[in-house]
């Protein structure tokens, strides 16, 4: 047990190390001279060389990588080439918006998808099931940016035309200033990011639950005289937590991609837009920082999923 | 006092193809404390009947009466039915491995059953759960209540299921094949436990099974079903020893416990489709005594002096069918050559020893096993569950490398084969598994599943493959028209054959059967065993035949080895071993398989269980 946990943590660390090496190499072989970018278009060769030396870009790659690793571990991710701000500061500024967006969206899609899936599975083939299936179809067939645009059009633009404000067009308001305003501003982005996944989770929940409801132990539960509610929720739904958790681990890894698009549509100043800007300007320290941060969260999320799995399934515990 | 009285029950289940008539005009009654047996082939409607009594057949069209404690269950509201279920009527089902919820402790599950029907505190319910677990033979019940189902063996789980079913002292307990999935030694214990419990608590038991031998020793009354009809009803002894109906007779004669060797007199043909209206005797197409009238008019109910009732045109009790002309020419292939196709020398296997994280020595599952299988013959391997039979099979099939020792297939060692020869070798050896249910993908059609070996080995395409698959289906007694069905649409017994068909697909030279027939009805068992024997004669196949059922192994094997705790404790020619067992464990197994043993009841069972507990 302890050894299992230790090995998972060790593995997570290894993944992060490999990721750092990969990102570092990738940006080292990328075209363009970072020293020139920092020095500016009109700098002389001598100025560029000085900058290169200051940034340590003239030293051997391995040496650069090791010193990068060392600094990263102490929380120093270097300075942006573009505006000389510490990368860690830039990221810190952008974190609240992205975290709000992602956490809220995950909660929203779980709260939509799972109940819809359960509703479908309880009465397969019924009208309710067909409504649920329709939701799934709509959810999986629209890309999230289309959804975002549509949401903006119908819930912001049209009401505005009619003379009142239903939802704001975008922007981020800090949670601590006013949670109500925060949630009001986040509602549309959450919905946009969550809908597709909600549909996928509805489908997954329906399929898994239908399978579980055919199990012998569900018949045992009915034979005990339990109410249908208890049979479904206490015995049926309990069994699908594990597959849902597994899926969630995989989806969190893919979440940042969707968050990037959503941030753009709703003008949220988050990590996603930071990543876009820094790629456009070839701001390597920022790109590396963002990638490492994303990798860190994905690895942590999967660690949590692994542990949850142990908690949920006594058979894994041995 | 009559606990349950079923009158003129008809059950039709609507499906995509039409109505499945799973019970037709079935009547019987069960007295308090009685053990009432229901027997019949797969798909005869036994389980549907028991589910109808439990009120667990939503959507079915049910007519007639099910009187339980003077109330008609068919007229009760769902809410009233729910209050009876688990409380006055309880159920235990065939497979104890899957009938308990894997994520709750057994204590939680039993307490839930108690508190659903009774207002008691958690503590009181816990005490009661521990008490009942002790009574069904779970040692250290106060500690084990906190364990999860996977921490118990199959037999123990069935004890837990029984505990959960009887904890509220129901008036009626329905046991749907309670021992089919268990070892023969454990089976006897469970039956004697059920027997004691009904005496202790005055519970009437309906026992559904296809094991006639087992029923004949314990059932007070027995009912035999076929295609939803009640073919025969009467006192257990009369029905199961001197049956009145030709169908019951056929079932009895297919039973491999019979003294004969050589082909079993199986009942030819298949049970009829339940979709069509019956206007004649349902058994007519397969009946050895069939007359013209049987094919045109529904048979009347005959009553005989020994209190049996039979749905049949025959005026007298059925007679034993003449033994099928013994095609007992000792398999020619067997005698003509004596080359060894499988040779296992001193194979050992230890688990855990090489694992990354666990310290110390592992568990030694096989402690030096050697055996030889001559071409064209069958070697039987018997032993209780956990003695390493299946592990040995997997090693011989090349699915699991041994820790030490060597396995030679047709003269070639299979240790350290390169990939190409391994693939070749795997074509030569096929396995028929203990549990084909688990290995059938529920989302794929049966035709596709059976065609898998062709697809993987890239032989036979399109219509050719389809035809071969149909032939295979016919070979194992499946209706080829069911090509496009899903595994879930077959009854328990039928699904077992799908797995067998799949293994036969590539015409291998060696087949390892791992408990191939333990879950089949006797009549189907006989068909499969005969099929297995026929294939051996025709194709010169060599078999390793693993089973816990000595009667079955004896029937097919030339030689037998007996395993216990990872070792071979005895080996020898089948008949010699059967009549003059040398090792005490072999004698125990023989005693457990002997029908008279079960009649002996608890005492023998207890001594065996003692002998088996380390
Ligand atoms: N839910 C269902 N829907 C439609 N048909 C069903 C259903 N359950 C059972 N059947 C059909 O009813 C018939 C009787 O099935 P049942 O399970 O009662 O057989 P059984 O006698 O218990 O067989 P076995 O010994 O294999 O368990 C079979 O033809 C089966 O295919
Ligand atoms: S009625 Fe005729 S066909 Fe049916 S069992 Fe009796 S003898 Fe056989
Ligand atoms: Mg059944």
mmCIF file of N, CA, C and O in Angstrom, chain B residues 421-492:
data_model
loop_
_atom_site.group_PDB
_atom_site.id
_atom_site.type_symbol
_atom_site.label_atom_id
_atom_site.label_comp_id
_atom_site.label_asym_id
_atom_site.label_seq_id
_atom_site.Cartn_x
_atom_site.Cartn_y
_atom_site.Cartn_z
ATOM 1 N N UNK B 421 7.160 -19.216 -33.106
ATOM 2 C CA UNK B 421 6.807 -20.590 -32.729
ATOM 3 C C UNK B 421 5.774 -20.597 -31.614
ATOM 4 O O UNK B 421 4.984 -21.522 -31.496
ATOM 5 N N UNK B 422 5.778 -19.557 -30.802
ATOM 6 C CA UNK B 422 4.766 -19.472 -29.753
ATOM 7 C C UNK B 422 3.376 -19.356 -30.375
ATOM 8 O O UNK B 422 2.445 -20.038 -29.995
ATOM 9 N N UNK B 423 3.283 -18.481 -31.387
ATOM 10 C CA UNK B 423 1.996 -18.318 -32.067
ATOM 11 C C UNK B 423 1.561 -19.640 -32.688
ATOM 12 O O UNK B 423 0.402 -20.053 -32.582
ATOM 13 N N UNK B 424 2.520 -20.349 -33.319
ATOM 14 C CA UNK B 424 2.212 -21.645 -33.903
ATOM 15 C C UNK B 424 1.705 -22.613 -32.843
ATOM 16 O O UNK B 424 0.707 -23.301 -33.019
ATOM 17 N N UNK B 425 2.451 -22.631 -31.717
ATOM 18 C CA UNK B 425 2.111 -23.544 -30.631
ATOM 19 C C UNK B 425 0.713 -23.253 -30.102
ATOM 20 O O UNK B 425 -0.064 -24.168 -29.819
ATOM 21 N N UNK B 426 0.380 -21.947 -30.006
ATOM 22 C CA UNK B 426 -0.938 -21.573 -29.473
ATOM 23 C C UNK B 426 -2.073 -22.072 -30.361
ATOM 24 O O UNK B 426 -3.184 -22.253 -29.910
ATOM 25 N N UNK B 427 -1.770 -22.269 -31.665
ATOM 26 C CA UNK B 427 -2.810 -22.809 -32.544
ATOM 27 C C UNK B 427 -3.025 -24.285 -32.247
ATOM 28 O O UNK B 427 -4.113 -24.800 -32.414
ATOM 29 N N UNK B 428 -1.940 -24.955 -31.829
ATOM 30 C CA UNK B 428 -2.040 -26.391 -31.564
ATOM 31 C C UNK B 428 -2.795 -26.673 -30.275
ATOM 32 O O UNK B 428 -3.411 -27.704 -30.137
ATOM 33 N N UNK B 429 -2.658 -25.781 -29.306
ATOM 34 C CA UNK B 429 -3.314 -25.984 -28.009
ATOM 35 C C UNK B 429 -4.418 -24.969 -27.824
ATOM 36 O O UNK B 429 -4.197 -23.776 -27.957
ATOM 37 N N UNK B 430 -5.602 -25.427 -27.525
ATOM 38 C CA UNK B 430 -6.686 -24.499 -27.220
ATOM 39 C C UNK B 430 -7.207 -24.790 -25.829
ATOM 40 O O UNK B 430 -7.068 -25.906 -25.323
ATOM 41 N N UNK B 431 -7.799 -23.771 -25.232
ATOM 42 C CA UNK B 431 -8.373 -23.988 -23.912
ATOM 43 C C UNK B 431 -9.865 -23.716 -23.925
ATOM 44 O O UNK B 431 -10.328 -22.797 -24.587
ATOM 45 N N UNK B 432 -10.599 -24.489 -23.182
ATOM 46 C CA UNK B 432 -12.000 -24.188 -22.925
ATOM 47 C C UNK B 432 -12.076 -23.848 -21.454
ATOM 48 O O UNK B 432 -11.728 -24.663 -20.604
ATOM 49 N N UNK B 433 -12.484 -22.623 -21.172
ATOM 50 C CA UNK B 433 -12.311 -22.128 -19.821
ATOM 51 C C UNK B 433 -13.448 -22.476 -18.890
ATOM 52 O O UNK B 433 -14.553 -22.808 -19.287
ATOM 53 N N UNK B 434 -13.102 -22.327 -17.624
ATOM 54 C CA UNK B 434 -14.040 -22.526 -16.549
ATOM 55 C C UNK B 434 -15.199 -21.545 -16.644
ATOM 56 O O UNK B 434 -16.323 -21.871 -16.373
ATOM 57 N N UNK B 435 -14.884 -20.307 -17.038
ATOM 58 C CA UNK B 435 -15.880 -19.254 -16.961
ATOM 59 C C UNK B 435 -16.033 -18.547 -18.291
ATOM 60 O O UNK B 435 -15.485 -17.480 -18.494
ATOM 61 N N UNK B 436 -16.772 -19.142 -19.233
ATOM 62 C CA UNK B 436 -16.894 -18.470 -20.520
ATOM 63 C C UNK B 436 -17.743 -17.217 -20.445
ATOM 64 O O UNK B 436 -17.668 -16.362 -21.303
ATOM 65 N N UNK B 437 -18.543 -17.048 -19.389
ATOM 66 C CA UNK B 437 -19.367 -15.840 -19.267
ATOM 67 C C UNK B 437 -18.476 -14.613 -19.298
ATOM 68 O O UNK B 437 -18.692 -13.678 -20.030
ATOM 69 N N UNK B 438 -17.423 -14.688 -18.453
ATOM 70 C CA UNK B 438 -16.553 -13.536 -18.322
ATOM 71 C C UNK B 438 -15.820 -13.225 -19.603
ATOM 72 O O UNK B 438 -15.482 -12.085 -19.862
ATOM 73 N N UNK B 439 -15.562 -14.243 -20.440
ATOM 74 C CA UNK B 439 -14.736 -13.984 -21.607
ATOM 75 C C UNK B 439 -15.556 -13.617 -22.835
ATOM 76 O O UNK B 439 -15.009 -13.427 -23.899
ATOM 77 N N UNK B 440 -16.875 -13.511 -22.694
ATOM 78 C CA UNK B 440 -17.686 -13.116 -23.847
ATOM 79 C C UNK B 440 -17.982 -11.628 -23.782
ATOM 80 O O UNK B 440 -18.567 -11.152 -22.822
ATOM 81 N N UNK B 441 -17.575 -10.914 -24.801
ATOM 82 C CA UNK B 441 -17.858 -9.486 -24.856
ATOM 83 C C UNK B 441 -19.355 -9.270 -25.066
ATOM 84 O O UNK B 441 -19.911 -9.688 -26.075
ATOM 85 N N UNK B 442 -20.020 -8.621 -24.089
ATOM 86 C CA UNK B 442 -21.479 -8.502 -24.180
ATOM 87 C C UNK B 442 -21.958 -7.689 -25.374
ATOM 88 O O UNK B 442 -23.117 -7.776 -25.755
ATOM 89 N N UNK B 443 -21.094 -6.870 -25.950
ATOM 90 C CA UNK B 443 -21.552 -5.980 -27.015
ATOM 91 C C UNK B 443 -21.345 -6.565 -28.409
ATOM 92 O O UNK B 443 -21.620 -5.920 -29.400
ATOM 93 N N UNK B 444 -20.778 -7.784 -28.484
ATOM 94 C CA UNK B 444 -20.537 -8.331 -29.818
ATOM 95 C C UNK B 444 -21.474 -9.492 -30.083
ATOM 96 O O UNK B 444 -21.882 -10.202 -29.183
ATOM 97 N N UNK B 445 -21.799 -9.638 -31.358
ATOM 98 C CA UNK B 445 -22.726 -10.700 -31.709
ATOM 99 C C UNK B 445 -22.033 -12.045 -31.612
ATOM 100 O O UNK B 445 -20.835 -12.168 -31.808
ATOM 101 N N UNK B 446 -22.851 -13.059 -31.331
ATOM 102 C CA UNK B 446 -22.301 -14.386 -31.081
ATOM 103 C C UNK B 446 -21.526 -14.909 -32.290
ATOM 104 O O UNK B 446 -20.450 -15.484 -32.156
ATOM 105 N N UNK B 447 -22.071 -14.663 -33.480
ATOM 106 C CA UNK B 447 -21.380 -15.101 -34.680
ATOM 107 C C UNK B 447 -19.984 -14.515 -34.763
ATOM 108 O O UNK B 447 -19.006 -15.197 -35.083
ATOM 109 N N UNK B 448 -19.873 -13.238 -34.435
ATOM 110 C CA UNK B 448 -18.578 -12.563 -34.488
ATOM 111 C C UNK B 448 -17.627 -13.131 -33.435
ATOM 112 O O UNK B 448 -16.439 -13.317 -33.675
ATOM 113 N N UNK B 449 -18.177 -13.432 -32.256
ATOM 114 C CA UNK B 449 -17.335 -13.959 -31.177
ATOM 115 C C UNK B 449 -16.755 -15.314 -31.574
ATOM 116 O O UNK B 449 -15.560 -15.562 -31.431
ATOM 117 N N UNK B 450 -17.621 -16.172 -32.126
ATOM 118 C CA UNK B 450 -17.138 -17.505 -32.491
ATOM 119 C C UNK B 450 -16.162 -17.413 -33.667
ATOM 120 O O UNK B 450 -15.234 -18.194 -33.777
ATOM 121 N N UNK B 451 -16.371 -16.404 -34.537
ATOM 122 C CA UNK B 451 -15.497 -16.243 -35.688
ATOM 123 C C UNK B 451 -14.156 -15.599 -35.364
ATOM 124 O O UNK B 451 -13.295 -15.498 -36.233
ATOM 125 N N UNK B 452 -13.979 -15.163 -34.121
ATOM 126 C CA UNK B 452 -12.745 -14.482 -33.730
ATOM 127 C C UNK B 452 -11.464 -15.217 -34.124
ATOM 128 O O UNK B 452 -10.565 -14.612 -34.700
ATOM 129 N N UNK B 453 -11.356 -16.519 -33.803
ATOM 130 C CA UNK B 453 -10.107 -17.217 -34.150
ATOM 131 C C UNK B 453 -9.826 -17.140 -35.653
ATOM 132 O O UNK B 453 -8.673 -16.984 -36.059
ATOM 133 N N UNK B 454 -10.866 -17.211 -36.484
ATOM 134 C CA UNK B 454 -10.669 -17.096 -37.924
ATOM 135 C C UNK B 454 -10.145 -15.719 -38.277
ATOM 136 O O UNK B 454 -9.258 -15.557 -39.109
ATOM 137 N N UNK B 455 -10.730 -14.717 -37.615
ATOM 138 C CA UNK B 455 -10.339 -13.348 -37.919
ATOM 139 C C UNK B 455 -8.886 -13.127 -37.511
ATOM 140 O O UNK B 455 -8.081 -12.597 -38.270
ATOM 141 N N UNK B 456 -8.555 -13.579 -36.292
ATOM 142 C CA UNK B 456 -7.208 -13.343 -35.786
ATOM 143 C C UNK B 456 -6.172 -14.079 -36.628
ATOM 144 O O UNK B 456 -5.117 -13.551 -36.943
ATOM 145 N N UNK B 457 -6.498 -15.322 -37.024
ATOM 146 C CA UNK B 457 -5.537 -16.106 -37.798
ATOM 147 C C UNK B 457 -5.694 -15.862 -39.302
ATOM 148 O O UNK B 457 -5.021 -16.498 -40.108
ATOM 149 N N UNK B 458 -6.614 -14.981 -39.652
ATOM 150 C CA UNK B 458 -6.834 -14.605 -41.046
ATOM 151 C C UNK B 458 -7.127 -15.809 -41.946
ATOM 152 O O UNK B 458 -6.539 -15.969 -43.017
ATOM 153 N N UNK B 459 -7.978 -16.715 -41.471
ATOM 154 C CA UNK B 459 -8.435 -17.776 -42.363
ATOM 155 C C UNK B 459 -9.937 -17.624 -42.567
ATOM 156 O O UNK B 459 -10.630 -17.104 -41.697
ATOM 157 N N UNK B 460 -10.415 -18.067 -43.698
ATOM 158 C CA UNK B 460 -11.832 -18.072 -44.042
ATOM 159 C C UNK B 460 -12.436 -16.671 -43.964
ATOM 160 O O UNK B 460 -12.446 -16.032 -42.938
ATOM 161 N N UNK B 461 -12.909 -16.192 -45.094
ATOM 162 C CA UNK B 461 -13.492 -14.857 -45.111
ATOM 163 C C UNK B 461 -14.945 -14.905 -45.529
ATOM 164 O O UNK B 461 -15.416 -15.902 -46.073
ATOM 165 N N UNK B 462 -15.617 -13.785 -45.293
ATOM 166 C CA UNK B 462 -16.969 -13.586 -45.804
ATOM 167 C C UNK B 462 -17.904 -14.746 -45.516
ATOM 168 O O UNK B 462 -18.007 -15.213 -44.390
ATOM 169 N N UNK B 463 -18.577 -15.215 -46.574
ATOM 170 C CA UNK B 463 -19.587 -16.247 -46.402
ATOM 171 C C UNK B 463 -18.985 -17.543 -45.900
ATOM 172 O O UNK B 463 -19.607 -18.281 -45.140
ATOM 173 N N UNK B 464 -17.755 -17.813 -46.345
ATOM 174 C CA UNK B 464 -17.103 -19.040 -45.917
ATOM 175 C C UNK B 464 -16.975 -19.053 -44.395
ATOM 176 O O UNK B 464 -17.319 -20.028 -43.723
ATOM 177 N N UNK B 465 -16.498 -17.922 -43.849
ATOM 178 C CA UNK B 465 -16.341 -17.844 -42.410
ATOM 179 C C UNK B 465 -17.699 -17.993 -41.725
ATOM 180 O O UNK B 465 -17.846 -18.730 -40.758
ATOM 181 N N UNK B 466 -18.678 -17.319 -42.294
ATOM 182 C CA UNK B 466 -20.014 -17.368 -41.709
ATOM 183 C C UNK B 466 -20.534 -18.805 -41.664
ATOM 184 O O UNK B 466 -21.076 -19.270 -40.663
ATOM 185 N N UNK B 467 -20.287 -19.530 -42.769
ATOM 186 C CA UNK B 467 -20.757 -20.915 -42.811
ATOM 187 C C UNK B 467 -20.033 -21.778 -41.794
ATOM 188 O O UNK B 467 -20.636 -22.607 -41.123
ATOM 189 N N UNK B 468 -18.725 -21.561 -41.678
ATOM 190 C CA UNK B 468 -17.978 -22.349 -40.712
ATOM 191 C C UNK B 468 -18.480 -22.079 -39.300
ATOM 192 O O UNK B 468 -18.595 -22.983 -38.489
ATOM 193 N N UNK B 469 -18.759 -20.786 -39.033
ATOM 194 C CA UNK B 469 -19.257 -20.436 -37.710
ATOM 195 C C UNK B 469 -20.596 -21.117 -37.458
ATOM 196 O O UNK B 469 -20.839 -21.674 -36.385
ATOM 197 N N UNK B 470 -21.458 -21.108 -38.493
ATOM 198 C CA UNK B 470 -22.751 -21.785 -38.330
ATOM 199 C C UNK B 470 -22.567 -23.276 -38.050
ATOM 200 O O UNK B 470 -23.254 -23.855 -37.218
ATOM 201 N N UNK B 471 -21.618 -23.901 -38.766
ATOM 202 C CA UNK B 471 -21.354 -25.320 -38.523
ATOM 203 C C UNK B 471 -20.933 -25.538 -37.078
ATOM 204 O O UNK B 471 -21.397 -26.467 -36.415
ATOM 205 N N UNK B 472 -20.032 -24.665 -36.626
ATOM 206 C CA UNK B 472 -19.568 -24.800 -35.246
ATOM 207 C C UNK B 472 -20.722 -24.658 -34.268
ATOM 208 O O UNK B 472 -20.818 -25.396 -33.288
ATOM 209 N N UNK B 473 -21.604 -23.699 -34.556
ATOM 210 C CA UNK B 473 -22.732 -23.481 -33.655
ATOM 211 C C UNK B 473 -23.589 -24.731 -33.586
ATOM 212 O O UNK B 473 -24.018 -25.157 -32.515
ATOM 213 N N UNK B 474 -23.799 -25.353 -34.753
ATOM 214 C CA UNK B 474 -24.601 -26.557 -34.772
ATOM 215 C C UNK B 474 -23.905 -27.672 -33.995
ATOM 216 O O UNK B 474 -24.523 -28.412 -33.238
ATOM 217 N N UNK B 475 -22.595 -27.741 -34.191
ATOM 218 C CA UNK B 475 -21.785 -28.763 -33.547
ATOM 219 C C UNK B 475 -21.952 -28.739 -32.029
ATOM 220 O O UNK B 475 -22.012 -29.769 -31.372
ATOM 221 N N UNK B 476 -21.995 -27.534 -31.460
ATOM 222 C CA UNK B 476 -22.077 -27.444 -30.002
ATOM 223 C C UNK B 476 -23.524 -27.303 -29.542
ATOM 224 O O UNK B 476 -23.780 -27.036 -28.379
ATOM 225 N N UNK B 477 -24.466 -27.489 -30.469
ATOM 226 C CA UNK B 477 -25.859 -27.499 -30.057
ATOM 227 C C UNK B 477 -26.480 -26.123 -29.913
ATOM 228 O O UNK B 477 -27.388 -25.929 -29.126
ATOM 229 N N UNK B 478 -25.957 -25.160 -30.688
ATOM 230 C CA UNK B 478 -26.598 -23.850 -30.705
ATOM 231 C C UNK B 478 -27.383 -23.742 -32.008
ATOM 232 O O UNK B 478 -26.987 -24.304 -33.022
ATOM 233 N N UNK B 479 -28.469 -23.006 -31.959
ATOM 234 C CA UNK B 479 -29.242 -22.802 -33.168
ATOM 235 C C UNK B 479 -28.517 -21.790 -34.060
ATOM 236 O O UNK B 479 -28.339 -20.644 -33.670
ATOM 237 N N UNK B 480 -28.091 -22.210 -35.274
ATOM 238 C CA UNK B 480 -27.329 -21.291 -36.138
ATOM 239 C C UNK B 480 -28.109 -20.027 -36.488
ATOM 240 O O UNK B 480 -27.523 -19.008 -36.836
ATOM 241 N N UNK B 481 -29.431 -20.078 -36.347
ATOM 242 C CA UNK B 481 -30.214 -18.869 -36.621
ATOM 243 C C UNK B 481 -29.932 -17.772 -35.616
ATOM 244 O O UNK B 481 -30.280 -16.619 -35.817
ATOM 245 N N UNK B 482 -29.315 -18.144 -34.513
ATOM 246 C CA UNK B 482 -29.037 -17.140 -33.484
ATOM 247 C C UNK B 482 -27.700 -16.453 -33.704
ATOM 248 O O UNK B 482 -27.179 -15.803 -32.812
ATOM 249 N N UNK B 483 -27.180 -16.590 -34.912
ATOM 250 C CA UNK B 483 -25.905 -15.987 -35.307
ATOM 251 C C UNK B 483 -25.785 -14.533 -34.869
ATOM 252 O O UNK B 483 -24.760 -14.079 -34.400
ATOM 253 N N UNK B 484 -26.872 -13.763 -35.025
ATOM 254 C CA UNK B 484 -26.796 -12.327 -34.784
ATOM 255 C C UNK B 484 -27.214 -11.907 -33.378
ATOM 256 O O UNK B 484 -27.393 -10.730 -33.107
ATOM 257 N N UNK B 485 -27.366 -12.872 -32.479
ATOM 258 C CA UNK B 485 -27.775 -12.482 -31.133
ATOM 259 C C UNK B 485 -26.578 -12.069 -30.296
ATOM 260 O O UNK B 485 -25.440 -12.392 -30.602
ATOM 261 N N UNK B 486 -26.889 -11.382 -29.191
ATOM 262 C CA UNK B 486 -25.838 -11.009 -28.251
ATOM 263 C C UNK B 486 -25.785 -12.037 -27.121
ATOM 264 O O UNK B 486 -26.795 -12.664 -26.819
ATOM 265 N N UNK B 487 -24.604 -12.179 -26.478
ATOM 266 C CA UNK B 487 -24.487 -13.191 -25.417
ATOM 267 C C UNK B 487 -25.589 -13.091 -24.368
ATOM 268 O O UNK B 487 -26.066 -14.103 -23.872
ATOM 269 N N UNK B 488 -26.032 -11.863 -24.052
ATOM 270 C CA UNK B 488 -27.018 -11.721 -22.985
ATOM 271 C C UNK B 488 -28.363 -12.335 -23.360
ATOM 272 O O UNK B 488 -29.196 -12.567 -22.504
ATOM 273 N N UNK B 489 -28.585 -12.585 -24.633
ATOM 274 C CA UNK B 489 -29.870 -13.136 -25.038
ATOM 275 C C UNK B 489 -29.894 -14.658 -24.970
ATOM 276 O O UNK B 489 -30.869 -15.284 -25.367
ATOM 277 N N UNK B 490 -28.805 -15.246 -24.487
ATOM 278 C CA UNK B 490 -28.786 -16.696 -24.321
ATOM 279 C C UNK B 490 -28.920 -17.023 -22.844
ATOM 280 O O UNK B 490 -28.504 -16.251 -21.990
ATOM 281 N N UNK B 491 -29.490 -18.182 -22.551
ATOM 282 C CA UNK B 491 -29.593 -18.575 -21.154
ATOM 283 C C UNK B 491 -28.228 -19.071 -20.685
ATOM 284 O O UNK B 491 -27.322 -19.295 -21.484
ATOM 285 N N UNK B 492 -28.102 -19.233 -19.382
ATOM 286 C CA UNK B 492 -26.819 -19.615 -18.796
ATOM 287 C C UNK B 492 -26.150 -20.776 -19.518
ATOM 288 O O UNK B 492 -24.986 -20.711 -19.897
#
